[in-house]
XYZ file of C-alpha atoms in Angstrom:
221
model
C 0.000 0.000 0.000
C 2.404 2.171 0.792
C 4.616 1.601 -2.665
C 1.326 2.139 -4.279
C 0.757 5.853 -2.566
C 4.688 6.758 -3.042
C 4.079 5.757 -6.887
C 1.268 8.014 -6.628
C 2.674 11.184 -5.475
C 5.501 10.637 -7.913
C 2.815 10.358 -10.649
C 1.163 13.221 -9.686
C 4.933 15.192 -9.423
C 5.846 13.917 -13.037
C 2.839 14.859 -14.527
C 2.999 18.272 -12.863
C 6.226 18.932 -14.446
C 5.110 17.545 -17.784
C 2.014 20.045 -17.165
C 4.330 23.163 -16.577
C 7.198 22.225 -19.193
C 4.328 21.964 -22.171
C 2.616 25.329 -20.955
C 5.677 26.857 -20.861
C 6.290 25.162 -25.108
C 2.956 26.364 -26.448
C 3.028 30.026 -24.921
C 6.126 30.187 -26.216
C 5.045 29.500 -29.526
C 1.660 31.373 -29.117
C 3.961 34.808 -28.213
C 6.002 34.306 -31.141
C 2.023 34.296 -33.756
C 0.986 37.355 -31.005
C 4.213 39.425 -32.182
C 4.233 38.318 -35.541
C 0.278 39.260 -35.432
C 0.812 42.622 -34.154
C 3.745 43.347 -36.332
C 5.928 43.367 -32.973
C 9.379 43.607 -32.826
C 10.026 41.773 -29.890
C 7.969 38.995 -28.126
C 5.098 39.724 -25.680
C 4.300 38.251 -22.305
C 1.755 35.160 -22.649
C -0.039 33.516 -19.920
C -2.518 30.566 -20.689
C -5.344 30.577 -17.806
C -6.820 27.815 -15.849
C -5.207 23.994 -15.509
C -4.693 21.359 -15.687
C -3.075 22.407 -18.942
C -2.575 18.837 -20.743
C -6.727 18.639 -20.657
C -6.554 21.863 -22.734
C -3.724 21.112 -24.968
C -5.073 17.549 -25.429
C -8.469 18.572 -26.400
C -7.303 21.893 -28.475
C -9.275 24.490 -26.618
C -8.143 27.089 -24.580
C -11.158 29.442 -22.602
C -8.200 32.343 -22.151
C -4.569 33.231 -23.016
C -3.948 36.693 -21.448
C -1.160 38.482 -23.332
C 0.827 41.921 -22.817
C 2.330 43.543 -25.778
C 4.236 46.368 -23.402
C 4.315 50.179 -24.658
C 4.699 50.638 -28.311
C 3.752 53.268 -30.783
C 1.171 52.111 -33.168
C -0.611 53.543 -36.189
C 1.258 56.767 -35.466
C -0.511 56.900 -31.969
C 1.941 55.876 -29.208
C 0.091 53.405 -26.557
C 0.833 52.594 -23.164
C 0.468 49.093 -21.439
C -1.284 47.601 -24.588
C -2.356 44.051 -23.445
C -5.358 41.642 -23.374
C -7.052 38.393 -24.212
C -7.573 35.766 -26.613
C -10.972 33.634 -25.507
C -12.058 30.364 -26.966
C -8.812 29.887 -28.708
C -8.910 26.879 -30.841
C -5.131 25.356 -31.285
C -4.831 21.359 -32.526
C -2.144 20.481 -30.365
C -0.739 18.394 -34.214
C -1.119 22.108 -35.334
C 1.044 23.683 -32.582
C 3.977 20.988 -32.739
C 3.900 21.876 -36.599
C 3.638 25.598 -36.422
C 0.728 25.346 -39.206
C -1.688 28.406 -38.759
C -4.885 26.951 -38.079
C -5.345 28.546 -35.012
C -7.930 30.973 -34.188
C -9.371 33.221 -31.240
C -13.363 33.664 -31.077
C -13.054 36.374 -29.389
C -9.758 39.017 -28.737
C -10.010 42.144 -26.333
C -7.627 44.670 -26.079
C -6.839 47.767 -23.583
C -4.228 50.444 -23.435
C -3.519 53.986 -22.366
C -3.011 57.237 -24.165
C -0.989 59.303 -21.801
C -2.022 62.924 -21.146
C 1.241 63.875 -23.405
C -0.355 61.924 -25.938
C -3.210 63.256 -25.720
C -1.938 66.872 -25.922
C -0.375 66.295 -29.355
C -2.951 65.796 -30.509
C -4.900 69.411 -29.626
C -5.506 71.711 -31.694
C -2.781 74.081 -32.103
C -3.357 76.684 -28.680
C -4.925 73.966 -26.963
C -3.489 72.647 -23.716
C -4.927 69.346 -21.836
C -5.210 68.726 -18.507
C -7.389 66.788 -15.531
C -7.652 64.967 -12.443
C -7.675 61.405 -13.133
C -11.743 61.680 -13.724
C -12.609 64.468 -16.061
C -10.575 65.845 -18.754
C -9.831 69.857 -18.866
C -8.530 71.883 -21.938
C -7.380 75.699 -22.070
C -5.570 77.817 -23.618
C -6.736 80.446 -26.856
C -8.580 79.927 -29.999
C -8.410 82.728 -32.760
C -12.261 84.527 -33.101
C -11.839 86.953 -35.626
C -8.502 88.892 -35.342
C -8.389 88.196 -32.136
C -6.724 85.847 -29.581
C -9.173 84.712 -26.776
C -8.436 82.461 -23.948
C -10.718 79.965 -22.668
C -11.056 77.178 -20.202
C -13.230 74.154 -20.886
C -14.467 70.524 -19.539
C -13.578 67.614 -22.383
C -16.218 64.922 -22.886
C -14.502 61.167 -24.119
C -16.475 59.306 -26.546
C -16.160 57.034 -29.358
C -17.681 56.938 -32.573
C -17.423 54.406 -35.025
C -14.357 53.595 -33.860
C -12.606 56.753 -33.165
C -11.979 58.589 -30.094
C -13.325 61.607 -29.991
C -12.667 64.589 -27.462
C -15.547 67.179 -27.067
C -15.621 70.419 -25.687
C -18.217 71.300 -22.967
C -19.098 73.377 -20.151
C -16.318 75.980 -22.312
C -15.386 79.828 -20.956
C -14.136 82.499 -22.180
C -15.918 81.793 -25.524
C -19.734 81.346 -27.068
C -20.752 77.609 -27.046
C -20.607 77.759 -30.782
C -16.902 77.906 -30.537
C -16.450 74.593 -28.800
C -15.571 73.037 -31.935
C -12.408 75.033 -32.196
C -11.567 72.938 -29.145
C -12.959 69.551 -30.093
C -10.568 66.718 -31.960
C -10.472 62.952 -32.956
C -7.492 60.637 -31.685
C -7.274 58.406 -34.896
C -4.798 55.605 -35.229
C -3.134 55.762 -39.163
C -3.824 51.748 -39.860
C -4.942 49.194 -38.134
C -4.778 48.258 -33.958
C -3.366 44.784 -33.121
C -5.976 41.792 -34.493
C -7.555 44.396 -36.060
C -9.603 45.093 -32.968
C -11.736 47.908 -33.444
C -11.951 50.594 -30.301
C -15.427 49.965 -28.733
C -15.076 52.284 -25.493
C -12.514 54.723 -23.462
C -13.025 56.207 -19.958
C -10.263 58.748 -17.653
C -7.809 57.826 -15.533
C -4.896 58.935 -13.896
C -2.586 58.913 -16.425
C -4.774 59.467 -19.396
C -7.484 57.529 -21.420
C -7.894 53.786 -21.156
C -9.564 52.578 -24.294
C -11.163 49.026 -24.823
C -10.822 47.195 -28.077
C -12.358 43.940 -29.680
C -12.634 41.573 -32.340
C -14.399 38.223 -33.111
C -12.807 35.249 -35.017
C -10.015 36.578 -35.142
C -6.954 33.708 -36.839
C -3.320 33.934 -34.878
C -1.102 32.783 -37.746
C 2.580 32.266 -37.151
């Protein structure tokens, strides 16, 4: 009895490190289709969610592979902390030894965040950003005539079909008709990672946070 329970610990130890050592194979090879995917130069951070990890490998389904693609510049925007998830990824193990491409993600979401230097480029010329982590504030001076006027204004965050847009309200110093002086899109030149489209953004400390997703999306090598 008791060779029987040692044999089963050591079992249990083996196929632990079995487990771990083929986790640690097909991120690897998942963070290599993720960078060649996002047009990466280096390789991101990939974690595969729940275990035992040999019942997902076996039967080619993975619910969630969490990935972080670090700070990069993209589509002429420059993005902070740009990570996410792949859901319902479907990966034949006979395709992952073989580095064929039929692998594909039902669902991918995205997040990152435009810094408030970011976001200042991207003012109108005169126009200065600024907040407190929960509402965005512009001032500065818009041109009304042949004149110079300064102003001081609240920024509303929205996005519409895909772009994020910056709108001034609550402005003064100026009529309300002149809010569009102070109003601008953020638009990234190409297309995001998995060509996730941007679906919402909200404030926070450092910036905007903006959420991005896509459905069947493939993760070719």
């Amino acid at each position: 009895m008791r060779k029987l329970i040692v044999f089963l610990i050591v079992l249990i130890v083996l196929l632990g490190v079995v487990d771990r050592v083929a986790v640690a194979g097909v991120e690897r090879d998942l963070a290599n289709r993720i960078a060649a995917a996002a047009d990466l130069s280096g390789t991101p951070t990939v974690t595969i969610e729940g275990i035992p990890f040999l019942t997902q490998a076996v039967s080619g389904h993975y619910p969630e592979v969490r990935f972080d693609l670090g700070t990069l510049t993209y589509g002429g925007v420059p993005v902070k902390n740009l990570r996410g998830a792949a859901y319902d990824v479907t990966a034949p193990l006979a395709d992952v030894l073989q580095n064929r491409a039929n692998i594909q993600a039902r669902r991918v979401a995205v997040s990152g965040t435009l810094t408030r230097a970011t976001i200042d480029k991207y003012a109108p010329s005169g126009v200065k950003i600024g907040g407190n982590g929960e509402r965005l504030t512009a001032s500065g001076e818009v041109t009304v005539g042949a004149q110079k006027v300064k102003f001081n204004a609240e920024m509303r965050v929205e996005v519409a079909d895909g772009v994020i847009k910056l709108q001034a309200e609550k402005i003064e110093g100026v009529p309300d008709q002149l809010a569009q002086l102070v109003s601008y899109p953020i638009k990234f030149k190409g297309k995001l990672p998995f060509d996730v489209k941007v679906t919402g953004v909200k404030n926070v400390a450092e910036g905007l946070e903006f959420s991005a997703e896509a459905s069947d999306v493939p993760i070719r090598g």
